[in-house]
Coordinates of C-alpha atoms in Angstrom, one line a residue:
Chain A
X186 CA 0.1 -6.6 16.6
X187 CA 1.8 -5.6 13.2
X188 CA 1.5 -7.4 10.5
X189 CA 2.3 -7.4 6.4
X190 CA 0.1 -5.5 4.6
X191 CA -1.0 -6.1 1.3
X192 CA -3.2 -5.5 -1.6
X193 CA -4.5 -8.0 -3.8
X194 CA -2.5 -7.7 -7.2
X195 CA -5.2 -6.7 -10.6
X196 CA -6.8 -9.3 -12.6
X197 CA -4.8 -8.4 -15.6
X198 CA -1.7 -8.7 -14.7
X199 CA -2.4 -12.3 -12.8
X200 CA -3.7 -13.2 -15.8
X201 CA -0.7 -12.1 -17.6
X202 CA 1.7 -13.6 -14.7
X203 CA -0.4 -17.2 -15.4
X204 CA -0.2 -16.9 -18.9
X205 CA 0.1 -20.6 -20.5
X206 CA 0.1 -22.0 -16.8
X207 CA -3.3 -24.0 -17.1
X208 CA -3.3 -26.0 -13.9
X209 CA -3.0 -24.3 -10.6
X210 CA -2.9 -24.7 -7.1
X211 CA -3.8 -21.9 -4.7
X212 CA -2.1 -21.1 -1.3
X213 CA -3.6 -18.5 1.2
X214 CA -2.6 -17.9 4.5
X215 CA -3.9 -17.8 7.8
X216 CA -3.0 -14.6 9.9
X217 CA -2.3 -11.0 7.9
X218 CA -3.5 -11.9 4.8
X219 CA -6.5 -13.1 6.7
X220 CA -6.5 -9.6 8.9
X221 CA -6.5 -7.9 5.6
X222 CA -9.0 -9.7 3.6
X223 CA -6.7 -10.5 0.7
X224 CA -5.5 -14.3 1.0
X225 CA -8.0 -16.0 3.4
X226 CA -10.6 -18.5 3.1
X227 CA -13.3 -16.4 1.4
X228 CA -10.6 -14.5 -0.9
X229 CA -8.6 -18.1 -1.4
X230 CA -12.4 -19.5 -2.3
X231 CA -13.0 -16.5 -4.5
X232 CA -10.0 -16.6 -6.0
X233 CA -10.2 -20.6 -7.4
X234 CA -14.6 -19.4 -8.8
X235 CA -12.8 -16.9 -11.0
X236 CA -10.0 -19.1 -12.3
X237 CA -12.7 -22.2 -12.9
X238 CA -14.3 -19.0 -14.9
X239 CA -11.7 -17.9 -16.9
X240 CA -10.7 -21.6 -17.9
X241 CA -7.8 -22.7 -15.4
X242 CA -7.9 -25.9 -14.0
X243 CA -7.6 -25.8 -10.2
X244 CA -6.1 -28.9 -8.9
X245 CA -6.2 -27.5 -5.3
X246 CA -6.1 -25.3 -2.6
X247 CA -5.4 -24.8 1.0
X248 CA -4.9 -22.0 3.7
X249 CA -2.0 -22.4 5.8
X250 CA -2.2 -21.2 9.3
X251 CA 1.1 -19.2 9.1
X252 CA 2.7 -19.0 5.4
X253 CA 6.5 -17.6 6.6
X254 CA 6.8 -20.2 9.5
X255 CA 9.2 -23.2 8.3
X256 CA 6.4 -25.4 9.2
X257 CA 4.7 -24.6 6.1
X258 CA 6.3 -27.2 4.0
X259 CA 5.6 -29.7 6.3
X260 CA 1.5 -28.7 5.9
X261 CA 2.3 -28.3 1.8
X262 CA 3.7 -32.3 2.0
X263 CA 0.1 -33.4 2.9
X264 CA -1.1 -31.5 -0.1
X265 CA 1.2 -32.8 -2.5
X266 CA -0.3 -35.1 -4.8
X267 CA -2.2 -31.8 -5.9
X268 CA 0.3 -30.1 -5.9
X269 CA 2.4 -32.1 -8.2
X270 CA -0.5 -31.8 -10.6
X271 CA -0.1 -27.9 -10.7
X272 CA 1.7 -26.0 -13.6
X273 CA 2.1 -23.0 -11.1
X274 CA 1.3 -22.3 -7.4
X275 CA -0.6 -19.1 -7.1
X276 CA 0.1 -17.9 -3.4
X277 CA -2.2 -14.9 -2.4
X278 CA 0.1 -14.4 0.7
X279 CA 2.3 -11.7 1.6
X280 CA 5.9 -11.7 -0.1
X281 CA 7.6 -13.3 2.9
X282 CA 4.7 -16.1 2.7
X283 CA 5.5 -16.6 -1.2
X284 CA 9.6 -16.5 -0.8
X285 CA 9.1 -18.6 2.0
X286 CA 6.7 -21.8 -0.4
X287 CA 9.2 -21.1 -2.9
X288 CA 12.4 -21.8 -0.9
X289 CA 10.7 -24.8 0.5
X290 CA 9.5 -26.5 -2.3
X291 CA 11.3 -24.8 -5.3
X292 CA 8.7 -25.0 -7.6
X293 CA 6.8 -22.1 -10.1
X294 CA 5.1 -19.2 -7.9
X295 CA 3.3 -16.4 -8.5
X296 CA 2.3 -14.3 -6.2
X297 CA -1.6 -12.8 -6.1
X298 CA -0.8 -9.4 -3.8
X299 CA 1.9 -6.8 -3.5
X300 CA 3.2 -6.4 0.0
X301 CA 3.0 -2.8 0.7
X302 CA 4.8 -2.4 4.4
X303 CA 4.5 -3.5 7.8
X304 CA 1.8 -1.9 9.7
X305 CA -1.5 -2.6 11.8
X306 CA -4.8 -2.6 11.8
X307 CA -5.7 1.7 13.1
X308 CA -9.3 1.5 12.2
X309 CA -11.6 -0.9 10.2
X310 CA -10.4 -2.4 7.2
X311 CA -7.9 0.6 7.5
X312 CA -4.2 -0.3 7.6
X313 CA -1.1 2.1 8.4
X314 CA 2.4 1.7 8.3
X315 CA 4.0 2.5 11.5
X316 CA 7.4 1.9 11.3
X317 CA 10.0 1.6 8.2
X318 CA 12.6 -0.3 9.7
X319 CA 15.4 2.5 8.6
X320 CA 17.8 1.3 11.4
X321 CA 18.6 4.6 13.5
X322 CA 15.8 5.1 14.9
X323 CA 15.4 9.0 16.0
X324 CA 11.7 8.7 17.7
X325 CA 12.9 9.7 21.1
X326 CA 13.7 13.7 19.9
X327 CA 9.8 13.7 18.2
X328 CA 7.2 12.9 20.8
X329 CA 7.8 9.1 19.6
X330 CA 6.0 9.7 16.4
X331 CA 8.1 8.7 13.4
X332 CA 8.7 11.2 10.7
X333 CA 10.6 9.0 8.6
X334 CA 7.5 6.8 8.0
X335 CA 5.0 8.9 9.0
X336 CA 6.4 12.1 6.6
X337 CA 6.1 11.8 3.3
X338 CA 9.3 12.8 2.5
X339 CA 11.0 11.3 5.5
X340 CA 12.1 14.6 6.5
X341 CA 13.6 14.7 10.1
X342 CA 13.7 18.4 10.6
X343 CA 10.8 19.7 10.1
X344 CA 7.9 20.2 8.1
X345 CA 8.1 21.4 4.3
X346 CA 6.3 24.1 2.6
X347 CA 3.4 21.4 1.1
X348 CA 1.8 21.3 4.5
X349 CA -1.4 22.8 4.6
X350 CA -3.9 23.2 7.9
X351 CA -2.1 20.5 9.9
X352 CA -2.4 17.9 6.2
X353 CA 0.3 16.5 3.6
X354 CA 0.7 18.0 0.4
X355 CA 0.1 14.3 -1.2
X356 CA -3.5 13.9 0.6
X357 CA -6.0 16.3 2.3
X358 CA -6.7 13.5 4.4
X359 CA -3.3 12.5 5.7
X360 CA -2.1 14.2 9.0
X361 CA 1.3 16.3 8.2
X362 CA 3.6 14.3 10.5
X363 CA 5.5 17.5 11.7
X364 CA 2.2 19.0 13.0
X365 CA 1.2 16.3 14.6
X366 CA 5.2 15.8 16.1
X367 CA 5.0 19.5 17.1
X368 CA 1.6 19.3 18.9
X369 CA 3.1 15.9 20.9
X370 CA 7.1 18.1 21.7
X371 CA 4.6 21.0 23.4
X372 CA 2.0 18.9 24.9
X373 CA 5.1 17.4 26.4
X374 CA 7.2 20.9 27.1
X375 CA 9.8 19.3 24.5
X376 CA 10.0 21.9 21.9
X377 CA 13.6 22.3 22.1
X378 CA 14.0 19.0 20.4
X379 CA 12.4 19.5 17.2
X380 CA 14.8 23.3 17.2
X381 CA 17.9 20.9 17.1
X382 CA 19.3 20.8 13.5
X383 CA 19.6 16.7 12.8
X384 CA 22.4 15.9 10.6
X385 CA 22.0 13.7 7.4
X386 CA 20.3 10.4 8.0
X387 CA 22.2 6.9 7.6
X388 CA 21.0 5.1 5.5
X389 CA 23.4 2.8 5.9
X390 CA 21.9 2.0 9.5
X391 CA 19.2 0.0 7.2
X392 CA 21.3 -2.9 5.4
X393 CA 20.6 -3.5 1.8
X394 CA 19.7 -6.1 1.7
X395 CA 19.0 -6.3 5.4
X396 CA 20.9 -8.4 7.8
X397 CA 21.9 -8.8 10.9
X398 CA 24.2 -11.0 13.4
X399 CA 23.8 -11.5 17.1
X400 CA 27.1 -10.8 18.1
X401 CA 28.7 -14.1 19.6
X402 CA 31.1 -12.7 21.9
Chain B
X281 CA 34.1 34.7 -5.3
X282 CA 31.5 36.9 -3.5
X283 CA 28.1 37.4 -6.1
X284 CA 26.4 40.5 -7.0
X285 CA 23.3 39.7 -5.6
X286 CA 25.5 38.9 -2.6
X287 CA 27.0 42.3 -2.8
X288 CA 23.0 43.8 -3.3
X289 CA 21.7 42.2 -0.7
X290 CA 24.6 43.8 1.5
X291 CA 24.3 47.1 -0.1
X292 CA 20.9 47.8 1.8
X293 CA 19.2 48.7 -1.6
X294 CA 15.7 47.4 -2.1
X295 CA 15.9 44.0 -3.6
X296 CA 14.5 42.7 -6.7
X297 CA 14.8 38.7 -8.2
X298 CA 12.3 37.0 -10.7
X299 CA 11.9 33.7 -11.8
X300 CA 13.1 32.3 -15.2
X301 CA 11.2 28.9 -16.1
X302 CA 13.9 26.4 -18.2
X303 CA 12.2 24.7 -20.9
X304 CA 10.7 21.6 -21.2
X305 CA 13.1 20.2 -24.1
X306 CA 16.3 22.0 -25.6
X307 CA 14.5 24.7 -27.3
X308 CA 16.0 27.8 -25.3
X309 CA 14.7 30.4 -27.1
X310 CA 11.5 31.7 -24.7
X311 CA 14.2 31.2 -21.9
X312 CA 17.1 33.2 -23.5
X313 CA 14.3 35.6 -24.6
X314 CA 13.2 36.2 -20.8
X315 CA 17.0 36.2 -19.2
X316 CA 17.8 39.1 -21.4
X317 CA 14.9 40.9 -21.5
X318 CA 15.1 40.9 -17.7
X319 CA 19.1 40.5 -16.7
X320 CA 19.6 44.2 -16.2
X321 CA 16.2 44.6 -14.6
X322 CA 16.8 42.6 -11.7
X323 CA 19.5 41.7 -9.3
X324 CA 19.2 38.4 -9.9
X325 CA 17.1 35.9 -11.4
X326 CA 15.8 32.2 -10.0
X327 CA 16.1 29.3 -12.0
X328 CA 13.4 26.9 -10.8
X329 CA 14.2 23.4 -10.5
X330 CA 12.0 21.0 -11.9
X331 CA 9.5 23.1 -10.4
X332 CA 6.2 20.7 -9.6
X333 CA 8.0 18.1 -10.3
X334 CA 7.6 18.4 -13.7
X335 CA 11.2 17.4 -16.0
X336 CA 12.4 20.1 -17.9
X337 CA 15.7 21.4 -18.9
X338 CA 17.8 21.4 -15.3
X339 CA 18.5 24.6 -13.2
X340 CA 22.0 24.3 -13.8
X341 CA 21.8 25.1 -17.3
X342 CA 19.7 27.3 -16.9
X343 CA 21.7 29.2 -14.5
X344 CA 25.1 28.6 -16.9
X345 CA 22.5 30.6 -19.8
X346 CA 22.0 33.2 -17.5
X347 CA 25.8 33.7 -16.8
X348 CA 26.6 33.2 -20.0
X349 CA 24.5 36.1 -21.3
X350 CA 26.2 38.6 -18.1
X351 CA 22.8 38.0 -15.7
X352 CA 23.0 36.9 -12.1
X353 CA 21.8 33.7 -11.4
X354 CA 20.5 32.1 -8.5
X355 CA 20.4 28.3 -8.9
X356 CA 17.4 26.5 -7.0
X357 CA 18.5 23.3 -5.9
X358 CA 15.7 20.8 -4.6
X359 CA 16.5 17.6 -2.7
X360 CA 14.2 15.7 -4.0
X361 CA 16.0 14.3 -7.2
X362 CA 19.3 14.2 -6.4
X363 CA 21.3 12.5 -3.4
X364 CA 24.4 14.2 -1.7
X365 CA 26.6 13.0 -4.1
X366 CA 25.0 14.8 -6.9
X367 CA 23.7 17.8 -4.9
X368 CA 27.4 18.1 -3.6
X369 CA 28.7 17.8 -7.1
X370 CA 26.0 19.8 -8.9
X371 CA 27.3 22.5 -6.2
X372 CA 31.2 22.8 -7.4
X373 CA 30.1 22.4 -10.8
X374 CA 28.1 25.4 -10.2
X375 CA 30.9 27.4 -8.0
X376 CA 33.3 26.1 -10.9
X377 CA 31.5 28.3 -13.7
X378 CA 30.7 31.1 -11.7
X379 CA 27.4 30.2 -10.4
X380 CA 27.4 31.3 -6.5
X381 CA 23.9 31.8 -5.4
X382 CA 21.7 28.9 -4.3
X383 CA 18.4 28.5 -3.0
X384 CA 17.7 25.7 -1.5
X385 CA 14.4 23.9 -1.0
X386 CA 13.3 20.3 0.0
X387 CA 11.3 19.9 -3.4
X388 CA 7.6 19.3 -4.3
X389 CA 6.4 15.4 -3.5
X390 CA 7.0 13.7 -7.2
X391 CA 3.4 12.7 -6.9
X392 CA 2.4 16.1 -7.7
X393 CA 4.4 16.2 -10.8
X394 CA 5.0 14.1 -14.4
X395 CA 7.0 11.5 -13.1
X396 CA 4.7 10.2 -10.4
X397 CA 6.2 6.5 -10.4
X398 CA 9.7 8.4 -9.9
X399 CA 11.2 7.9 -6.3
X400 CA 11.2 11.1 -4.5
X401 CA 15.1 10.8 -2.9
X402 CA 14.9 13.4 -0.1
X403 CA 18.3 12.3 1.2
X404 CA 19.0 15.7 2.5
X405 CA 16.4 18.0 3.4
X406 CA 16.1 21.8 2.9
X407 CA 18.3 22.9 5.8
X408 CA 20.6 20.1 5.5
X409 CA 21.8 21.0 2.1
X410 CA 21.9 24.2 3.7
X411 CA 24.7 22.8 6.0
X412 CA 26.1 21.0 2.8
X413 CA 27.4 24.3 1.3
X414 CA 28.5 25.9 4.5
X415 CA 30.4 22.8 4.7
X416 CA 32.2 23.0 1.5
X417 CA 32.4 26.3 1.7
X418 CA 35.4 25.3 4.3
X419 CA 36.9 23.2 2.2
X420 CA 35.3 19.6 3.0
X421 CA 32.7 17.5 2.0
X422 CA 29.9 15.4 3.9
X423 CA 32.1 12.6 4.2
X424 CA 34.7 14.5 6.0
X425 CA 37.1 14.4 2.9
X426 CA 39.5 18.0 2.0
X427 CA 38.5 19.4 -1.4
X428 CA 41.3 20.6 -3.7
X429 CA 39.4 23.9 -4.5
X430 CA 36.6 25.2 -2.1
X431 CA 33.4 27.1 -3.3
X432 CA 32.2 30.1 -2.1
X433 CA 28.0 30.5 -2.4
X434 CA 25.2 32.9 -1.1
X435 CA 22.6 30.6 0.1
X436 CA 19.0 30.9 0.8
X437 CA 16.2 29.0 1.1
X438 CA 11.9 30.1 1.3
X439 CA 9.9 31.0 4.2
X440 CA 5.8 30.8 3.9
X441 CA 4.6 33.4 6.7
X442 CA 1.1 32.1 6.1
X443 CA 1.3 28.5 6.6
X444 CA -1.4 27.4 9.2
X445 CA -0.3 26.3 11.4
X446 CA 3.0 28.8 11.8
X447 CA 4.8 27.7 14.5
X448 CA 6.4 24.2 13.1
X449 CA 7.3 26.6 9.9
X450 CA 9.0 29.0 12.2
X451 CA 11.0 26.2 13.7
X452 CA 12.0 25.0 10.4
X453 CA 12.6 29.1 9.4
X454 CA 14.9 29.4 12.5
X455 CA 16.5 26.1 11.6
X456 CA 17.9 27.2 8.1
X457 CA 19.1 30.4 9.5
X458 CA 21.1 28.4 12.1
X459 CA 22.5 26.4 8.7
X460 CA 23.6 29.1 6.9
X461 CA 20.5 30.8 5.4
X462 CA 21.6 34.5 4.4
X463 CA 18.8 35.3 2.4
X464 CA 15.1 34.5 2.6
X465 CA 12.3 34.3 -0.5
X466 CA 9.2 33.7 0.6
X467 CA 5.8 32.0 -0.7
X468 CA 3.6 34.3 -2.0
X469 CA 2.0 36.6 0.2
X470 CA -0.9 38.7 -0.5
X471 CA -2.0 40.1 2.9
X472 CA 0.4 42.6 4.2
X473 CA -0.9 43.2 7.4
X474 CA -0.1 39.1 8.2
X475 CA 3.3 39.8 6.0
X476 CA 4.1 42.7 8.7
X477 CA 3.3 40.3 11.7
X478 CA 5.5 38.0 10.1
X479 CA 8.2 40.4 9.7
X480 CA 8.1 42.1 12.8
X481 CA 9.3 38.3 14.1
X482 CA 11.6 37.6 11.3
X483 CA 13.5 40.7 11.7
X484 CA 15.3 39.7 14.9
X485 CA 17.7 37.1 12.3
X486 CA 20.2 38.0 10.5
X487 CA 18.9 37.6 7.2
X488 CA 17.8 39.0 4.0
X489 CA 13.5 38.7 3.4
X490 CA 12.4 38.7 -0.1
X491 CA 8.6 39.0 0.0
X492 CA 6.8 36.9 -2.6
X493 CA 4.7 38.2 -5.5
X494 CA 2.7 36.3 -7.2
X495 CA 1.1 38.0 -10.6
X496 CA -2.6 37.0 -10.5
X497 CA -3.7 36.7 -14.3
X498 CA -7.7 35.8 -13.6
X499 CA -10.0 35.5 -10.4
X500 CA -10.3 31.5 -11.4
X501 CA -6.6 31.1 -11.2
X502 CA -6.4 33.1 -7.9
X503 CA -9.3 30.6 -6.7
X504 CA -7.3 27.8 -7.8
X505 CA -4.0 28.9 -5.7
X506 CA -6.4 29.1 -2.7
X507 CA -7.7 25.9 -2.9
X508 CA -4.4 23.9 -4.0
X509 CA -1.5 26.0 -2.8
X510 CA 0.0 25.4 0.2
X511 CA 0.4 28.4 2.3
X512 CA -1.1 31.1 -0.3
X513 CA -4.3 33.1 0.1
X514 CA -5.6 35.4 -2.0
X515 CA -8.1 37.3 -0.3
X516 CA -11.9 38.1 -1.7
X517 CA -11.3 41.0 -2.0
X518 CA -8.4 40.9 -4.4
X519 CA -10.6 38.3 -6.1
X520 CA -13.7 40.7 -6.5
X521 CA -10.9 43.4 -7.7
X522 CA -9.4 41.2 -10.6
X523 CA -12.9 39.5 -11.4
X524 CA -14.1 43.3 -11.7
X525 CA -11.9 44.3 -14.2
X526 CA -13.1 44.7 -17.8
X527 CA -13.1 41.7 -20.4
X528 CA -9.5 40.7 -21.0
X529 CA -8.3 43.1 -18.7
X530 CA -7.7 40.8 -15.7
X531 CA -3.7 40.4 -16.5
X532 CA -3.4 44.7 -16.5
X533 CA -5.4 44.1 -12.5
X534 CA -3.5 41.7 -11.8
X535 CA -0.2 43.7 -12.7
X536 CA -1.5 46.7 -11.2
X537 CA -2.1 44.6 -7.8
X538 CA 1.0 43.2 -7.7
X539 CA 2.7 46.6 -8.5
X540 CA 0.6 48.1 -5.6
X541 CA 1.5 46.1 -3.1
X542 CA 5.4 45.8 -3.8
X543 CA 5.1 50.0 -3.9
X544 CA 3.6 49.4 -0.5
X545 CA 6.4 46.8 0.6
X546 CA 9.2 49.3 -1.0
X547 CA 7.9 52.5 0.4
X548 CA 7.1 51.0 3.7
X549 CA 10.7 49.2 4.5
X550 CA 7.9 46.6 5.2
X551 CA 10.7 43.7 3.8
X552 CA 14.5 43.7 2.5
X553 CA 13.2 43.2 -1.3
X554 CA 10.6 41.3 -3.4
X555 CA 10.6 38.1 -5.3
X556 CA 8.4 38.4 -8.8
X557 CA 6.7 34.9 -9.5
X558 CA 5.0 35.7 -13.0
X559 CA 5.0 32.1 -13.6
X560 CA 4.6 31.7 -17.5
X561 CA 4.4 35.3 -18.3
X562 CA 8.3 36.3 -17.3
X563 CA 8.0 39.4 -20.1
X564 CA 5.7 41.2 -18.0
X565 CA 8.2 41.9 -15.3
X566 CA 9.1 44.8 -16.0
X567 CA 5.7 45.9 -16.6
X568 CA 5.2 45.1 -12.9
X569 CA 8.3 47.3 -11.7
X570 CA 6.6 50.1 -13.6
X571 CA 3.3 49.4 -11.9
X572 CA 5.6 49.4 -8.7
X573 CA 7.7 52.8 -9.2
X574 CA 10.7 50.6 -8.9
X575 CA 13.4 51.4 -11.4
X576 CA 16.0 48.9 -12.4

């Protein structure tokens, strides 16, 4: 299942972020902050021990089963009174899960992690992007592995001069995407693909910001 | 307006280009130095881009110096600053003062680079951009719009015949020959036997290979290339050769090496011409075509 992946956000610059906001209330989530070990329980739990430490008040916390669902106000309404109480609420959620709290209740946020893309889980406490969203979607000429995510550069014509035994110029541990798209096209007998010259990408295939209407007709 | 080094790589003469590093600030002085001390020696002279992804002065002005002091440039354009309006724009600019040879490359990741937290653009890719000037060159633009004034450019782009694994290169090789590649530099090669293989492949195209020499100035740096540079290396036994050479002699071996092997390359029609990569150490060119018999 994919989820949003994140990282928790450094002590410094949540301290900095909280900064004359004395009395919080913490807000983790349930399901990929959970998968991730960055806003469940334990982290949520974690999280309030170092504030008591540094010398916030905590006036409450809770994990939510599913922060971006709009049922979450209706769990936050039960929590309140503590909330009320709260200079700031702290969310260690992904950035959907903090947009969504502050839309709801339209109070002070901060959020704890930076959301880094959607991906999954490939091995444990490992977490990959598979797919960037870009809107044209040009898997079905590469084996059905993505170059746009999956090459550093997004390159959709073939590999650059950085590769190096099969890995990324960036990291000796990253598989070059065009090796691996290569090996897929003649395991599959469809070299000829990966020989056609694609033309510019659109970028405009991925609105900015992104939306998009079911057409009613 | 067809270039010189157009016309040289036509003429069937053996080829020479070097590279000319543009400065990292406004201080031109070490560049001018190295344009004229080698703009009669060569046919025409690269200006790197940003190379490493380190900012410096930009290819364009370099190449303007260059023209400016009666050299032949050829601009190196990477994608990986620039979108297609800029490279597009950068590319009449160019045509517009005279500047019509281009080599174009994707670009180094900017994580490798001074600007790390800079976002690499990539818009366009190598072969693309490639397709961008063939485009213009007939008198539209990537948009599909007419230009009032169309440019006229010899292109190339780079080739590394000893990238493991080959075959995706070779794809890629064949792909920017299909978009208009007339000229080839490659990445530094140091094992001519593999450089022969390579050739006896690329000759079948209708383009122009450039072999790529690379001066090795100590057996560390040569050790450094192997281990970080994608697509180079340097054999042992070039190592133990340049790590046998008396103290503070390496930079003589390594010219004498490089000299040896385009000699061998020149006499053997093993390649079209050479590219001279003395990163740093430009003045020693022509110290390296007198090591290599090669007269300007």
């Amino acid at each position: 299942m994919i989820r949003s992946i994140t990282k928790p956000k450094s002590k410094e610059e949540i301290d900095t972020l909280l900064k004359g906001l004395n009395r919080i209330f913490i807000i983790g989530c349930g399901t990929c902050v959970t998968l991730t070990r960055t806003g469940g329980a334990p982290e949520v739990a974690a999280m309030k021990e170092a504030l008591l430490e540094s010398g916030k008040l905590v006036t409450g916390h809770v994990v939510v089963p599913v922060a971006c669902d709009n049922l979450t106000s209706e769990i936050l309404n039960e929590e309140m009174e503590k909330i009320e109480q709260a200079d700031v609420l702290l969310i260690m959620t992904c950035a959907f899960g903090v947009q969504t709290v502050s839309s709801q209740l339209k109070r002070m946020v901060v959020p704890a992690l930076d959301t880094l893309f959607i991906g999954k889980e490939t091995a444990y406490g490992q977490f990959n992007e598979i797919c960037t969203q870009c809107g044209t979607c040009i898997i079905g000429e590469t084996g059905g592995i993505c170059p746009v995510t999956n090459c550093h550069k997004g390159l959709v014509n073939g590999p650059c001069g950085g590769t190096n035994q099969g890995k990324c110029e960036i990291d000796n541990n990253k598989d070059c995407a065009w090796t691996l798209i290569y090996n897929r096209l003649t395991e599959l007998g469809r070299l000829d693909s990966m020989r056609k010259l694609q033309g510019p990408r659109n970028f405009l295939g991925e609105p900015t910001p992104g939306k998009y209407q079911i057409s009613k007709s | 307006m067809i270039s010189s080094f157009k016309k040289s790589l036509d003429s069937g003469k053996f080829i020479v280009t070097c590279e000319v590093a543009p400065p990292k600030g406004i201080n031109l002085e070490k560049t001018a130095h190295h344009i004229d001390l080698l703009k009669d020696k060569v046919d025409a002279m690269n200006l790197t881009d940003h190379q490493s992804s380190v900012m410096r002065y930009p290819s364009l002005g370099g190449a303007l110096m260059v023209k400016e002091m009666g050299g032949e440039p050829i601009l190196q354009m990477t994608c990986r600053d620039r979108n297609r309006l800029a490279l597009q724009g950068d590319l009449l600019f160019a045509a517009s003062r005279g500047i019509n040879n281009v080599l174009c490359l994707t670009g180094d990741s900017v994580m490798l680079g001074d600007h790390k937290t800079a976002k690499g653009v990539f818009d366009l890719d190598s072969s693309q951009l490639l397709a961008a000037i063939r485009i213009l060159e007939k008198g539209k633009d990537l948009g599909g719009n007419d230009l009032d004034g169309s440019p006229v450019f010899c292109a190339g782009a780079i080739v590394t015949p000893e990238a493991n694994p080959i075959e995706p290169q070779l794809i890629k090789f064949e792909k920017k020959i299909e978009a208009g590649a007339e000229f080839i530099q490659t990445q530094a090669v140091y094992d001519l036997v593999r450089l022969k293989t390579f050739m006896e492949y690329a000759r079948q195209f209708p383009v122009k290979i450039l072999a790529g020499i690379l001066l090795l100035t100590s057996a560390p740096m040569a050790r450094f290339m192997n281990k970080n540079i994608a697509g180079v290396n340097v054999p042992q036994t070039l190592i133990d050769e340049i790590s046998q050479a008396p103290k503070g002699g390496a930079i003589v071996k390594g010219i004498e090496i490089a000299g040896r092997m385009i000699r061998t390359i020149h006499t053997e029609k093993i390649c079209d011409g050479v590219h001279i990569m003395a990163i740093g150490k430009e003045e020693l060119v022509p110290d390296i075509m007198a090591a290599a018999d090669l007269t300007s």
